[in-house]
């Protein structure tokens, strides 16, 4: 005759089962949960925040990769890297001591994104980036990217949604950060070209600037519509008609001071 389990026996069996389940959870599962929730901390050195391989199918439909705390996001739009079978996307954080801040005030962490493979990855469609503002400033903030050719932080045309700055880039690699907005006056050489607006790196596209010929004091305004110039010592390329209002076009290059007037 088979013995009928007593209530106390059933309780003991239940306790054993629960103990085994708890052991499995804390030994096998919990460490992974802890790892997932504590993977991101304030950066203490150059490090990979996250790295992801994207296959051809994923690249065709687009993909967004972000840091665990959602402070930095990169969106690879469909067709952005052409018909490649696979690329690697890496996000990295940098310490302020690892870059040249050039005396500027940081309002966010410094992030690096890198889209790479065995060879150079060309970009055909925008790469969307979004950085979170870490601290407020009465002067406001501006998103900038490090330009290794100019050895300077250059403003990036961007939009702001709450505490997030967003931009569309056409580069497979970038070092980005949000800085406190300043409106310094820039001085240097100006030339002219046949275009409807000015080219300048220090201000954002769409900004209205006041340009003064240092030699005669004549001042005119123009709008920044493009990036450049990329010649050492030259800070702005002016539309021909604006240059002609400041000096004789035949001079070619003049010394000017430039300041933003629309902020």
CSV table of C-alpha atoms in Angstrom, one decimal:
chain,number,residue,atom,x,y,z
A,1,UNK,CA,0.0,0.0,0.0
A,2,UNK,CA,1.4,3.4,-1.1
A,3,UNK,CA,2.0,5.8,1.7
A,4,UNK,CA,0.0,9.1,1.6
A,5,UNK,CA,2.3,12.1,2.0
A,6,UNK,CA,1.6,14.1,5.2
A,7,UNK,CA,1.1,17.9,5.2
A,8,UNK,CA,4.5,18.3,6.9
A,9,UNK,CA,6.1,16.1,4.3
A,10,UNK,CA,4.6,18.1,1.4
A,11,UNK,CA,5.9,21.3,3.1
A,12,UNK,CA,9.4,19.8,3.3
A,13,UNK,CA,9.3,18.8,-0.4
A,14,UNK,CA,8.2,22.2,-1.4
A,15,UNK,CA,10.9,23.8,0.7
A,16,UNK,CA,13.5,21.6,-1.0
A,17,UNK,CA,12.2,22.6,-4.5
A,18,UNK,CA,12.2,26.3,-3.6
A,19,UNK,CA,15.7,26.0,-2.2
A,20,UNK,CA,17.0,24.4,-5.4
A,21,UNK,CA,15.3,27.1,-7.5
A,22,UNK,CA,16.8,29.8,-5.4
A,23,UNK,CA,20.2,28.3,-5.7
A,24,UNK,CA,19.9,28.1,-9.5
A,25,UNK,CA,18.8,31.8,-9.6
A,26,UNK,CA,21.5,33.2,-7.4
A,27,UNK,CA,24.3,31.1,-8.8
A,28,UNK,CA,23.4,31.2,-12.5
A,29,UNK,CA,21.0,33.9,-13.3
A,30,UNK,CA,21.5,36.7,-10.7
A,31,UNK,CA,25.1,37.4,-11.6
A,32,UNK,CA,24.0,38.1,-15.2
A,33,UNK,CA,21.3,40.4,-14.0
A,34,UNK,CA,23.7,42.3,-11.8
A,35,UNK,CA,26.2,42.5,-14.7
A,36,UNK,CA,23.5,43.9,-17.0
A,37,UNK,CA,22.4,46.6,-14.5
A,38,UNK,CA,25.9,47.6,-13.4
A,39,UNK,CA,27.7,47.4,-16.7
A,40,UNK,CA,27.7,51.2,-17.1
A,41,UNK,CA,29.3,53.5,-14.5
A,42,UNK,CA,30.9,56.9,-14.9
A,43,UNK,CA,33.9,56.4,-17.1
A,44,UNK,CA,37.2,56.1,-15.3
A,45,UNK,CA,39.3,55.4,-18.5
A,46,UNK,CA,39.0,55.0,-22.2
A,47,UNK,CA,36.8,52.0,-22.7
A,48,UNK,CA,34.3,50.3,-24.9
A,49,UNK,CA,30.8,51.1,-23.7
A,50,UNK,CA,29.2,48.7,-26.1
A,51,UNK,CA,30.0,47.0,-29.4
A,52,UNK,CA,27.5,45.4,-31.8
A,53,UNK,CA,27.9,43.5,-35.1
A,54,UNK,CA,25.2,44.4,-37.6
A,55,UNK,CA,24.5,41.8,-40.4
A,56,UNK,CA,23.2,42.7,-43.9
A,57,UNK,CA,19.5,42.1,-43.0
A,58,UNK,CA,19.8,44.5,-40.0
A,59,UNK,CA,21.6,47.1,-42.0
A,60,UNK,CA,18.9,47.0,-44.6
A,61,UNK,CA,16.1,47.8,-42.0
A,62,UNK,CA,18.2,50.1,-39.8
A,63,UNK,CA,19.4,49.8,-36.3
A,64,UNK,CA,19.8,51.9,-33.1
A,65,UNK,CA,22.5,51.2,-30.5
A,66,UNK,CA,22.7,53.0,-27.2
A,67,UNK,CA,24.6,53.0,-23.9
A,68,UNK,CA,22.8,51.2,-21.0
A,69,UNK,CA,21.7,54.4,-19.4
A,70,UNK,CA,20.6,55.8,-22.7
A,71,UNK,CA,22.9,58.8,-22.5
A,72,UNK,CA,24.2,58.3,-26.0
A,73,UNK,CA,22.4,56.8,-29.0
A,74,UNK,CA,23.5,56.1,-32.6
A,75,UNK,CA,21.0,55.3,-35.3
A,76,UNK,CA,22.2,53.6,-38.5
A,77,UNK,CA,19.6,54.4,-41.1
A,78,UNK,CA,18.6,51.8,-43.8
A,79,UNK,CA,21.2,51.8,-46.6
A,80,UNK,CA,23.6,54.1,-44.7
A,81,UNK,CA,26.6,51.9,-45.4
A,82,UNK,CA,25.5,50.5,-48.7
A,83,UNK,CA,25.2,46.8,-49.5
A,84,UNK,CA,27.7,45.5,-47.0
A,85,UNK,CA,27.2,42.1,-45.4
A,86,UNK,CA,28.3,43.2,-41.9
A,87,UNK,CA,29.8,46.1,-40.0
A,88,UNK,CA,30.8,46.7,-36.4
A,89,UNK,CA,29.4,49.6,-34.4
A,90,UNK,CA,31.3,50.6,-31.3
A,91,UNK,CA,30.4,53.3,-28.7
A,92,UNK,CA,33.1,54.6,-26.3
A,93,UNK,CA,33.3,57.1,-23.6
A,94,UNK,CA,36.3,59.4,-22.9
A,95,UNK,CA,37.5,61.2,-19.8
A,96,UNK,CA,37.8,65.0,-20.1
A,97,UNK,CA,41.5,64.5,-19.3
A,98,UNK,CA,41.9,62.3,-22.4
A,99,UNK,CA,41.0,65.1,-24.9
A,100,UNK,CA,41.8,68.8,-25.4
A,101,UNK,CA,38.8,70.7,-24.2
A,102,UNK,CA,40.4,74.0,-25.3
A,103,UNK,CA,39.2,75.8,-22.2
A,104,UNK,CA,35.5,75.0,-22.9
A,105,UNK,CA,32.9,74.0,-20.3
A,106,UNK,CA,31.5,70.5,-20.7
A,107,UNK,CA,27.8,69.9,-20.3
A,108,UNK,CA,27.8,66.2,-21.2
A,109,UNK,CA,30.0,63.2,-21.2
A,110,UNK,CA,32.4,62.8,-24.2
A,111,UNK,CA,31.4,60.0,-26.6
A,112,UNK,CA,32.9,58.3,-29.6
A,113,UNK,CA,31.1,56.3,-32.2
A,114,UNK,CA,32.9,54.1,-34.7
A,115,UNK,CA,31.3,52.2,-37.6
A,116,UNK,CA,34.0,50.0,-39.1
A,117,UNK,CA,34.9,46.7,-40.8
A,118,UNK,CA,38.2,45.4,-42.3
A,119,UNK,CA,38.2,48.3,-44.6
A,120,UNK,CA,36.9,51.9,-44.6
A,121,UNK,CA,33.1,52.1,-44.4
A,122,UNK,CA,31.7,54.9,-46.5
A,123,UNK,CA,28.4,56.5,-45.4
A,124,UNK,CA,25.7,57.1,-48.0
A,125,UNK,CA,22.8,58.0,-45.7
A,126,UNK,CA,22.7,60.0,-42.3
A,127,UNK,CA,24.0,58.5,-39.1
A,128,UNK,CA,21.8,59.8,-36.4
A,129,UNK,CA,23.3,60.6,-33.0
A,130,UNK,CA,21.7,61.8,-29.7
A,131,UNK,CA,23.6,63.0,-26.6
A,132,UNK,CA,22.0,63.6,-23.2
A,133,UNK,CA,22.7,66.9,-21.4
A,134,UNK,CA,24.3,66.1,-18.0
A,135,UNK,CA,24.2,69.6,-16.5
A,136,UNK,CA,22.4,72.9,-17.2
A,137,UNK,CA,23.8,76.2,-18.1
A,138,UNK,CA,22.1,79.6,-18.4
A,139,UNK,CA,24.1,80.2,-21.6
A,140,UNK,CA,22.7,77.1,-23.2
A,141,UNK,CA,24.6,74.3,-24.9
A,142,UNK,CA,26.0,73.5,-28.3
A,143,UNK,CA,26.8,70.1,-29.8
A,144,UNK,CA,30.3,69.9,-31.1
A,145,UNK,CA,32.5,67.3,-32.9
A,146,UNK,CA,36.3,67.1,-32.7
A,147,UNK,CA,37.8,68.0,-36.1
A,148,UNK,CA,41.3,66.4,-36.2
A,149,UNK,CA,42.2,68.3,-39.3
A,150,UNK,CA,41.5,71.7,-37.7
A,151,UNK,CA,42.5,70.4,-34.2
A,152,UNK,CA,39.4,72.1,-32.8
A,153,UNK,CA,35.9,71.4,-31.6
A,154,UNK,CA,33.5,72.4,-34.4
A,155,UNK,CA,29.7,73.1,-33.9
A,156,UNK,CA,27.4,70.5,-35.4
A,157,UNK,CA,24.0,71.6,-36.7
A,158,UNK,CA,21.6,70.0,-34.2
A,159,UNK,CA,18.2,70.1,-32.7
A,160,UNK,CA,17.2,69.9,-29.0
A,161,UNK,CA,14.4,67.7,-27.6
A,162,UNK,CA,14.3,68.1,-23.8
A,163,UNK,CA,17.7,67.2,-22.4
A,164,UNK,CA,18.8,65.5,-25.6
A,165,UNK,CA,20.8,67.0,-28.5
A,166,UNK,CA,20.3,65.3,-31.9
A,167,UNK,CA,22.2,65.5,-35.2
A,168,UNK,CA,22.5,63.8,-38.5
A,169,UNK,CA,26.1,63.1,-39.6
A,170,UNK,CA,27.7,61.6,-42.7
A,171,UNK,CA,30.8,60.2,-41.1
A,172,UNK,CA,31.6,56.7,-39.9
A,173,UNK,CA,33.5,58.0,-36.9
A,174,UNK,CA,33.1,60.9,-34.5
A,175,UNK,CA,34.0,62.3,-31.1
A,176,UNK,CA,31.1,64.3,-29.7
A,177,UNK,CA,30.2,66.4,-26.7
A,178,UNK,CA,27.9,69.1,-25.6
A,179,UNK,CA,29.6,72.3,-24.5
A,180,UNK,CA,28.4,75.5,-22.8
A,181,UNK,CA,27.4,78.1,-25.5
A,182,UNK,CA,29.7,81.0,-25.9
A,183,UNK,CA,29.7,83.8,-28.4
A,184,UNK,CA,33.4,84.8,-28.8
A,185,UNK,CA,34.5,87.2,-31.5
A,186,UNK,CA,36.8,85.6,-34.1
A,187,UNK,CA,39.6,87.4,-35.9
A,188,UNK,CA,41.5,86.3,-39.0
A,189,UNK,CA,41.6,86.4,-42.7
A,190,UNK,CA,38.6,86.5,-45.0
A,191,UNK,CA,38.3,85.7,-48.7
A,192,UNK,CA,35.4,85.6,-51.1
A,193,UNK,CA,33.7,83.1,-53.4
A,194,UNK,CA,30.7,83.0,-55.7
A,195,UNK,CA,28.0,81.8,-53.4
A,196,UNK,CA,24.8,83.2,-51.7
A,197,UNK,CA,26.1,83.0,-48.1
A,198,UNK,CA,29.3,82.7,-46.0
A,199,UNK,CA,31.3,79.6,-45.1
A,200,UNK,CA,32.6,79.3,-41.5
A,201,UNK,CA,33.4,76.5,-39.1
A,202,UNK,CA,33.1,78.3,-35.7
A,203,UNK,CA,29.4,79.1,-35.9
A,204,UNK,CA,26.4,77.0,-36.8
A,205,UNK,CA,24.8,77.0,-40.3
A,206,UNK,CA,22.0,79.5,-40.3
A,207,UNK,CA,23.6,81.9,-37.9
A,208,UNK,CA,23.8,85.6,-38.9
A,209,UNK,CA,27.2,87.1,-38.3
A,210,UNK,CA,28.6,90.6,-38.4
A,211,UNK,CA,31.8,91.0,-40.3
A,212,UNK,CA,34.1,94.0,-39.8
A,213,UNK,CA,37.0,95.0,-42.0
A,214,UNK,CA,39.8,95.7,-39.5
A,215,UNK,CA,41.5,98.1,-41.9
A,216,UNK,CA,38.6,100.5,-42.5
A,217,UNK,CA,36.0,99.6,-39.9
A,218,UNK,CA,33.3,98.9,-42.4
A,219,UNK,CA,30.8,96.3,-41.0
A,220,UNK,CA,28.2,94.1,-42.9
A,221,UNK,CA,26.1,91.1,-42.0
A,222,UNK,CA,25.8,87.8,-43.8
A,223,UNK,CA,24.5,84.3,-43.1
A,224,UNK,CA,26.5,81.1,-42.5
A,225,UNK,CA,25.3,78.6,-45.1
A,226,UNK,CA,28.3,76.2,-45.4
A,227,UNK,CA,31.4,74.9,-43.7
A,228,UNK,CA,35.0,76.1,-44.4
A,229,UNK,CA,37.4,77.5,-45.1
A,230,UNK,CA,40.0,74.9,-44.5
A,231,UNK,CA,43.1,77.0,-45.1
A,232,UNK,CA,45.2,77.8,-42.1
A,233,UNK,CA,44.6,81.4,-40.8
A,234,UNK,CA,41.5,82.0,-42.8
A,235,UNK,CA,38.3,82.0,-40.7
A,236,UNK,CA,35.5,82.9,-43.2
A,237,UNK,CA,34.7,82.8,-46.9
A,238,UNK,CA,32.3,85.6,-47.8
A,239,UNK,CA,29.9,86.0,-50.7
A,240,UNK,CA,31.4,88.2,-53.4
A,241,UNK,CA,28.9,91.0,-52.9
A,242,UNK,CA,29.5,91.1,-49.1
A,243,UNK,CA,33.3,91.1,-49.6
A,244,UNK,CA,32.9,93.9,-52.2
A,245,UNK,CA,31.1,96.0,-49.6
A,246,UNK,CA,34.0,95.6,-47.2
A,247,UNK,CA,36.9,96.0,-49.6
A,248,UNK,CA,38.0,95.9,-53.2
A,249,UNK,CA,37.5,92.4,-54.6
A,250,UNK,CA,40.9,92.6,-56.1
A,251,UNK,CA,42.5,92.5,-52.6
A,252,UNK,CA,41.5,88.8,-52.4
A,253,UNK,CA,42.1,88.4,-48.7
A,254,UNK,CA,41.4,90.9,-45.9
A,255,UNK,CA,41.7,90.9,-42.1
A,256,UNK,CA,38.3,90.8,-40.4
A,257,UNK,CA,36.6,90.3,-37.0
A,258,UNK,CA,33.4,88.2,-36.9
A,259,UNK,CA,30.7,87.9,-34.3
A,260,UNK,CA,27.3,86.3,-34.1
A,261,UNK,CA,24.4,88.6,-33.9
A,262,UNK,CA,21.3,86.3,-33.9
A,263,UNK,CA,21.7,85.1,-30.3
